[in-house]
Amino acid sequence: MNTLDAVRWGSATAAYQVEGGVADDGRCPSIWDTFAARPKAVVRGDTGAVAANIYHNPDAMLDAAAWLELDTYRLSVAWCRVITGPDGTTNPAGVAYYRRVLTGLLARGITPAVTLYHWDLPQWLQDRGGWTQVATAEAFNHFVGVAVREFGDLVGDWITINEPFCAAFHGHLSGLHAPGVQDEATALRAAYVQLHAHGHAVRTLRAEAPSARVGMAMNLSDLEPAGPTAADLAAVQRADLVENRLFLDAVLDGTVPDDAAAYFGAEALAAALDGIDVAAIAVPLDFLGVNYYEHNVVRAASPGTDIVVRGIEKLPVGEPRSGNGVAVRPDGFTRVLLRVARRAPDLPIWVTENGIGLWDYLGPDGSCNDVERVSFLDGYLAAMGNAIDQGARVEAYFHWSLMDTFEWSFGYQLRYGLFYVDFPRGLVIPKAAAGHYRTLIRAARSGAIDAGTAPPAA
Ligand code: IFM
């Protein structure tokens, strides 16, 4: 058997990034509706109000997924479409929309994987303190119960929370994401309340759907010291604490990293953990979702320039890099997968996201020749093959994203899609990378991609 034979191939999007229709059929506002309306929060004042209009035209998304011949497709269900407000009432129109999407996937032979929280917290919960309150985790648990009862006949694969690092530290420290708070202690609290919500959600999913496969999607970064000095090594440890270990330790072991109190302060850590049983977060999972984007070279710096981690500087990234300056380093992908594999050897890994943001455009012939994404796919799938070869149990790969989306604070400028979205005209056009990904999927299925070798060109 070849390295990539057993991988299930997928792609992904999230509700707020593609749906639009934010005021339709009883959807209540989310923190991203509020945040995006703030002056300068998002490039050019873009919002998700219309996005790719998938709420009104889900077939565009479903047909794109089918065109790729995917095994599986990851989408998120928007809490604010399914639960109308504080009284917890279920919104039949929201349920009907997602049932239509899920049925459409199944009809096309594609297995859905549903994310339950992809950053669109209902605004009414933010008004009560959002992710700083354990009550938010309880409200989430209510939504999770509704979702599994309403959709459990169509969905067997569930992802509790997407990238709790980003929702905590970009939502509450850098302020780049909703709700746009800038306070470290609040960010730490938001991290632990989300982790607590994850543990509860897994228990609820298991109780309601014993045969479901359940995991979380964690973005993990690959970090390298700028030099061999003790100061640079300590800088890497600090970045690793905030970006990786806080989340890995809680979810895999039910522990708090030893250096968390020294870094955040004992008082802030105690406040963050108030009412939270960290051991209960490490409920057994069926897979760990890994979202891989970031490799950074880190050096100690005083006072530091990083927007999240104190006392460090991330060095400028060389070529090749993404449109927004993220390093293209497939070797980092291999390392991150192997780190998880060594840490939790029996736990399957699903790569729940991996992709590249580019300033894509349509040429005069109407096509999008995203050559950088084509070579990204070659490099990253070879890197994944290398990790599998060395023992990583990677069961699924979801390329981010299926189509261009509302890319959070980058608005519509930065594009990750395999399909180009002509937003005003609502057209969804396969980019060169879509054809290439389909070719790679076909080759992997037929065993034509061998361990660790670069996949063949389309
Ligand atoms: O678009 C996002 C996604 O919502 C979460 N992970 C990173 C992607 C690219 O920035």
XYZ file of C-alpha atoms and ligand atoms in Angstrom:
468
model
C 0.000 0.000 0.000
C 1.267 3.495 -0.773
C 1.476 6.253 1.785
C -1.515 8.310 0.691
C -3.844 5.447 -0.348
C -5.821 5.417 2.857
C -6.312 9.179 3.244
C -9.842 10.498 2.790
C -9.763 13.633 0.642
C -11.727 16.709 1.517
C -12.048 20.443 1.466
C -13.715 22.913 3.811
C -15.481 26.209 4.435
C -17.166 27.863 7.424
C -20.645 29.357 7.727
C -19.935 33.082 8.162
C -17.264 32.997 5.487
C -19.536 31.785 2.673
C -23.218 31.923 3.554
C -24.289 35.584 3.512
C -28.017 35.971 4.239
C -27.135 37.206 7.722
C -30.521 38.776 8.399
C -32.593 36.056 6.790
C -35.050 33.527 8.207
C -34.533 34.231 11.878
C -30.719 34.128 12.056
C -29.633 36.179 15.072
C -26.563 38.453 14.842
C -23.148 37.018 15.648
C -20.040 38.718 16.995
C -18.650 38.813 13.453
C -21.634 40.844 12.221
C -20.930 43.330 14.990
C -17.146 43.341 14.618
C -17.125 43.646 10.824
C -19.363 46.718 11.106
C -16.687 48.484 13.191
C -14.689 51.027 11.203
C -11.302 49.614 10.141
C -11.885 46.171 11.698
C -11.874 44.545 8.261
C -10.050 45.599 5.096
C -12.172 48.081 3.111
C -15.111 47.609 5.448
C -15.943 44.195 3.974
C -18.484 42.064 5.880
C -19.980 38.592 5.581
C -23.444 40.004 4.848
C -23.475 38.577 1.313
C -20.213 36.591 1.045
C -20.478 33.824 -1.589
C -24.279 33.839 -1.157
C -24.254 30.123 -0.327
C -27.256 30.444 1.997
C -29.313 31.255 -1.094
C -27.375 29.075 -3.529
C -25.964 26.036 -1.702
C -25.741 24.061 -4.944
C -22.778 26.218 -6.016
C -20.836 24.854 -3.038
C -22.153 21.320 -3.327
C -21.411 21.094 -7.054
C -17.882 22.424 -6.523
C -17.267 19.745 -3.895
C -18.634 17.103 -6.272
C -16.470 18.434 -9.158
C -13.410 17.710 -7.020
C -14.666 14.145 -6.382
C -14.168 14.624 -2.655
C -14.688 11.869 -0.112
C -15.621 14.312 2.607
C -16.500 17.976 3.082
C -16.147 20.070 6.218
C -18.664 22.835 6.844
C -19.729 24.651 9.974
C -23.262 24.958 11.285
C -23.947 28.494 12.499
C -25.201 28.524 16.082
C -27.025 31.808 15.377
C -28.997 30.217 12.516
C -30.102 27.201 14.552
C -30.862 28.741 17.963
C -32.949 31.903 17.840
C -31.773 33.559 21.071
C -31.459 33.383 24.867
C -34.504 31.158 25.364
C -32.772 28.422 23.354
C -35.580 27.951 20.845
C -34.699 26.003 17.705
C -35.135 27.859 14.418
C -36.836 25.513 11.907
C -35.599 27.570 8.925
C -31.981 27.221 10.058
C -32.409 23.501 10.579
C -34.029 23.155 7.139
C -31.125 24.988 5.465
C -28.463 22.715 6.956
C -30.529 19.592 6.289
C -30.694 20.669 2.644
C -26.902 21.118 2.521
C -26.167 17.847 4.295
C -28.624 15.916 2.147
C -27.083 17.524 -0.931
C -23.615 16.339 0.084
C -24.806 12.804 0.737
C -26.655 12.759 -2.592
C -23.324 13.592 -4.263
C -21.557 10.755 -2.435
C -19.691 13.105 -0.068
C -19.512 12.489 3.689
C -20.126 15.647 5.722
C -17.916 16.653 8.657
C -19.571 19.346 10.749
C -17.817 21.993 12.845
C -20.001 23.274 15.659
C -18.117 26.468 16.508
C -16.232 28.360 13.835
C -16.023 31.779 15.531
C -19.571 33.077 14.997
C -20.694 33.392 18.619
C -24.250 34.749 18.941
C -23.997 38.437 19.868
C -26.503 38.001 22.717
C -23.964 35.709 24.411
C -21.151 38.214 23.895
C -23.381 40.817 25.555
C -23.349 38.539 28.628
C -19.554 38.146 28.647
C -19.002 35.724 25.747
C -16.198 33.184 26.178
C -15.229 34.569 29.574
C -18.374 32.985 31.052
C -18.913 29.302 31.824
C -22.574 29.995 30.975
C -21.482 30.395 27.344
C -20.129 26.833 27.413
C -23.481 25.694 28.808
C -25.351 27.520 26.034
C -22.982 25.915 23.506
C -23.759 22.535 24.985
C -27.471 23.177 24.469
C -26.788 24.069 20.816
C -24.622 20.953 20.381
C -27.452 18.786 21.712
C -29.913 20.391 19.291
C -27.474 19.997 16.381
C -26.813 16.318 16.991
C -30.520 15.568 17.392
C -31.503 17.585 14.277
C -28.624 16.461 12.017
C -27.329 13.221 13.553
C -29.152 11.078 10.991
C -27.100 12.825 8.258
C -23.790 13.485 10.040
C -21.412 11.072 11.754
C -18.266 13.242 11.897
C -18.184 16.198 14.298
C -15.605 18.839 15.129
C -16.412 20.702 18.324
C -14.460 23.939 18.046
C -12.255 25.422 15.337
C -8.910 26.928 16.340
C -9.548 27.949 19.940
C -6.145 29.704 19.899
C -7.375 32.199 17.278
C -10.767 32.741 18.871
C -9.079 33.336 22.245
C -5.912 35.253 21.409
C -6.916 37.059 18.204
C -10.426 37.644 19.509
C -9.311 38.897 22.924
C -5.651 39.975 22.781
C -4.481 41.143 19.349
C -8.049 42.297 18.712
C -7.762 41.306 15.043
C -10.839 39.083 15.304
C -14.267 39.398 16.878
C -15.111 40.454 19.519
C -12.014 42.690 19.199
C -11.044 42.756 22.892
C -7.377 43.492 23.733
C -6.536 42.015 27.118
C -4.263 39.052 27.827
C -6.045 37.754 30.942
C -9.360 37.823 29.069
C -7.776 35.915 26.188
C -6.492 33.231 28.550
C -9.915 32.911 30.140
C -11.529 32.661 26.682
C -9.091 29.859 25.835
C -10.028 27.782 28.872
C -13.770 28.376 28.631
C -13.668 27.160 25.018
C -11.649 24.109 26.070
C -14.191 23.439 28.812
C -16.979 23.804 26.216
C -15.174 21.305 23.998
C -15.095 18.669 26.775
C -18.815 19.118 27.452
C -19.648 19.009 23.762
C -17.801 15.717 23.284
C -19.747 14.163 26.166
C -23.046 15.406 24.725
C -22.229 14.120 21.241
C -21.278 10.728 22.657
C -24.453 10.499 24.723
C -26.698 11.414 21.799
C -24.787 9.635 19.017
C -22.635 6.813 20.373
C -21.252 5.878 16.952
C -20.248 9.434 15.994
C -16.593 10.304 15.351
C -15.641 13.373 17.333
C -12.604 15.658 17.424
C -11.449 19.263 17.714
C -9.640 21.376 15.078
C -6.507 22.927 16.559
C -4.172 25.216 14.657
C -0.624 24.219 15.545
C 2.468 26.168 14.579
C 5.984 24.991 13.807
C 8.538 27.149 15.620
C 12.270 27.427 15.106
C 14.755 29.394 17.221
C 16.649 32.137 15.370
C 19.840 31.002 17.055
C 21.112 28.459 19.582
C 21.134 30.934 22.491
C 19.258 30.227 25.716
C 17.261 33.425 25.163
C 16.050 32.350 21.718
C 15.215 28.859 22.954
C 13.200 30.397 25.795
C 11.443 32.641 23.249
C 10.405 29.562 21.275
C 9.111 27.972 24.488
C 6.945 31.030 25.194
C 5.498 31.026 21.686
C 4.945 27.272 21.894
C 3.172 27.660 25.239
C 0.681 30.199 23.912
C 0.198 28.870 20.384
C 0.373 25.109 20.957
C 0.836 23.646 24.426
C -2.023 25.392 26.226
C -4.372 23.577 23.854
C -2.556 20.277 23.319
C -1.982 19.748 27.048
C -5.597 20.391 27.982
C -7.161 18.326 25.192
C -4.740 15.388 25.208
C -3.753 15.205 28.884
C -6.164 17.389 30.866
C -3.265 19.457 32.200
C -2.041 23.048 32.283
C 1.561 23.569 31.057
C 4.073 24.001 33.897
C 5.267 27.351 32.583
C 1.775 28.875 32.188
C 1.698 30.461 35.662
C 5.115 32.075 35.224
C 4.189 33.472 31.811
C 0.611 34.623 32.412
C 0.893 35.245 36.155
C -0.570 33.038 38.880
C -3.529 35.359 39.406
C -4.529 35.495 35.730
C -4.184 31.724 35.440
C -6.299 31.104 38.537
C -8.979 33.460 37.174
C -8.854 31.723 33.791
C -9.422 28.343 35.427
C -12.190 29.458 37.779
C -15.032 26.902 37.609
C -13.134 24.726 35.101
C -12.031 21.148 35.656
C -9.050 20.893 33.298
C -8.804 17.110 33.700
C -12.342 16.802 32.294
C -11.273 18.537 29.069
C -9.200 15.497 28.040
C -12.176 13.362 27.132
C -11.149 10.623 24.640
C -11.434 11.653 20.995
C -11.724 9.737 17.736
C -9.252 12.061 16.001
C -7.353 15.263 16.525
C -8.010 17.857 13.832
C -4.808 19.691 12.900
C -4.974 22.969 10.985
C -1.509 23.703 9.668
C -0.417 27.042 8.236
C 2.377 28.596 10.275
C 6.128 28.134 10.472
C 8.002 30.915 12.243
C 11.596 31.633 13.174
C 11.515 33.220 16.611
C 14.030 35.275 18.538
C 13.970 36.804 22.003
C 13.234 40.526 21.914
C 12.570 43.087 24.547
C 9.873 44.364 24.605
C 9.060 42.255 21.527
C 6.975 42.859 18.450
C 4.647 39.882 18.204
C 0.963 40.748 18.466
C 0.190 37.855 20.826
C 3.314 36.448 22.513
C 5.334 38.763 24.779
C 9.114 39.150 24.527
C 9.557 37.648 21.094
C 9.996 38.701 17.522
C 9.098 36.553 14.534
C 11.715 37.064 11.826
C 10.696 38.235 8.359
C 9.632 35.352 6.169
C 11.603 34.587 2.998
C 10.358 33.228 -0.325
C 8.200 31.374 -1.088
C 5.451 32.807 1.053
C 1.713 33.350 0.854
C 0.071 36.599 -0.229
C -0.155 37.694 3.408
C 3.423 36.714 4.257
C 2.997 33.234 5.735
C 6.027 30.994 5.098
C 5.582 28.139 2.633
C 7.372 25.446 4.629
C 6.062 21.925 4.012
C 8.817 20.561 6.289
C 7.041 22.327 9.176
C 3.870 20.420 8.273
C 5.751 17.121 8.558
C 7.159 18.165 11.951
C 3.783 19.228 13.346
C 2.132 15.971 12.256
C 4.957 13.944 13.787
C 4.781 15.942 17.001
C 1.113 15.025 17.403
C 1.796 11.435 16.380
C 4.550 11.045 18.980
C 2.498 12.704 21.639
C -0.669 10.679 21.005
C 0.438 7.617 19.000
C -2.972 5.935 19.029
C -5.003 8.979 18.064
C -5.792 9.360 14.350
C -5.030 12.768 12.846
C -7.340 14.584 10.481
C -5.759 17.544 8.732
C -8.843 19.672 9.107
C -7.230 22.652 7.319
C -4.194 23.384 5.194
C -4.003 25.932 2.411
C -2.506 29.159 1.125
C -3.911 32.686 0.851
C -3.049 34.426 -2.421
C -4.043 37.599 -4.218
C -5.753 35.533 -6.927
C -7.401 37.139 -9.934
C -9.064 36.116 -13.182
C -6.974 36.648 -16.291
C -8.334 38.017 -19.571
C -9.353 34.493 -20.586
C -11.498 34.161 -17.476
C -9.265 31.611 -15.753
C -7.336 31.774 -12.490
C -3.843 30.367 -12.917
C -2.859 29.968 -9.257
C 0.502 28.328 -9.917
C 1.674 28.980 -6.320
C -1.233 26.915 -4.935
C -0.492 24.126 -7.442
C 3.066 23.805 -6.166
C 1.853 24.261 -2.562
C -0.321 21.180 -2.992
C 2.583 19.156 -4.362
C 4.869 20.175 -1.517
C 2.386 19.791 1.331
C 0.963 16.465 0.204
C 4.505 15.121 -0.153
C 5.225 16.457 3.353
C 2.127 14.716 4.664
C 3.289 11.526 2.944
C 6.630 11.874 4.722
C 4.890 12.176 8.074
C 2.673 9.154 7.359
C 5.758 7.217 6.379
C 7.280 8.014 9.734
C 4.246 6.868 11.662
C 1.691 9.711 11.661
C -1.803 8.201 11.454
C -3.278 10.762 9.047
C -6.753 9.602 8.031
C -8.110 12.682 6.264
C -6.934 15.874 4.546
C -9.259 18.864 4.068
C -7.811 21.572 1.821
C -8.720 25.073 2.980
C -10.735 26.228 1.288
C -13.159 24.883 -1.258
C -13.941 28.342 -2.555
C -12.881 31.932 -1.903
C -14.502 33.272 1.236
C -14.814 36.250 3.535
C -11.287 35.910 4.959
C -11.962 37.556 8.354
C -9.965 40.783 8.801
C -8.585 40.413 5.248
C -12.125 40.643 3.844
C -12.440 39.521 0.219
C -8.932 40.573 -0.760
C -7.112 37.407 0.301
C -8.265 34.227 -1.429
C -7.729 30.637 -0.276
C -10.184 28.862 -2.561
C -9.656 26.011 -4.959
C -12.582 27.697 -6.724
C -12.500 31.377 -7.602
C -15.623 33.233 -6.509
C -16.638 36.172 -8.625
C -18.561 37.677 -5.708
C -20.720 40.253 -7.540
C -21.806 37.789 -10.209
C -21.992 34.772 -7.914
C -19.831 32.694 -10.260
C -17.743 29.826 -8.901
C -14.882 28.987 -11.274
C -12.321 26.184 -10.783
C -8.785 27.557 -10.438
C -5.802 25.654 -11.860
C -5.260 24.209 -8.364
C -8.752 22.677 -8.333
C -7.914 20.599 -11.395
C -4.558 19.731 -9.890
C -6.056 18.663 -6.557
C -8.567 16.437 -8.373
C -5.722 14.849 -10.343
C -3.778 14.263 -7.127
C -6.797 12.744 -5.417
C -7.321 10.377 -8.337
C -3.627 9.440 -8.324
C -3.596 8.870 -4.558
C -6.665 6.650 -4.794
C -5.090 4.549 -7.501
C -1.892 4.200 -5.477
C 0.133 6.279 -7.929
C 1.558 8.601 -5.258
C 4.216 6.824 -3.292
C 5.650 7.479 0.131
C 7.208 10.882 0.493
C 7.650 11.525 -3.229
C 6.460 14.699 -4.856
C 3.073 14.019 -6.460
C 3.050 14.156 -10.272
C 2.026 17.345 -12.019
C -1.485 17.518 -13.465
O -10.086 31.225 6.818
C -9.465 30.726 7.950
C -10.347 29.739 8.663
O -11.575 30.268 8.983
C -9.680 29.285 9.936
N -8.345 28.821 9.693
C -7.469 29.662 8.925
C -8.159 30.052 7.623
C -7.221 30.935 6.780
O -6.884 32.080 7.459
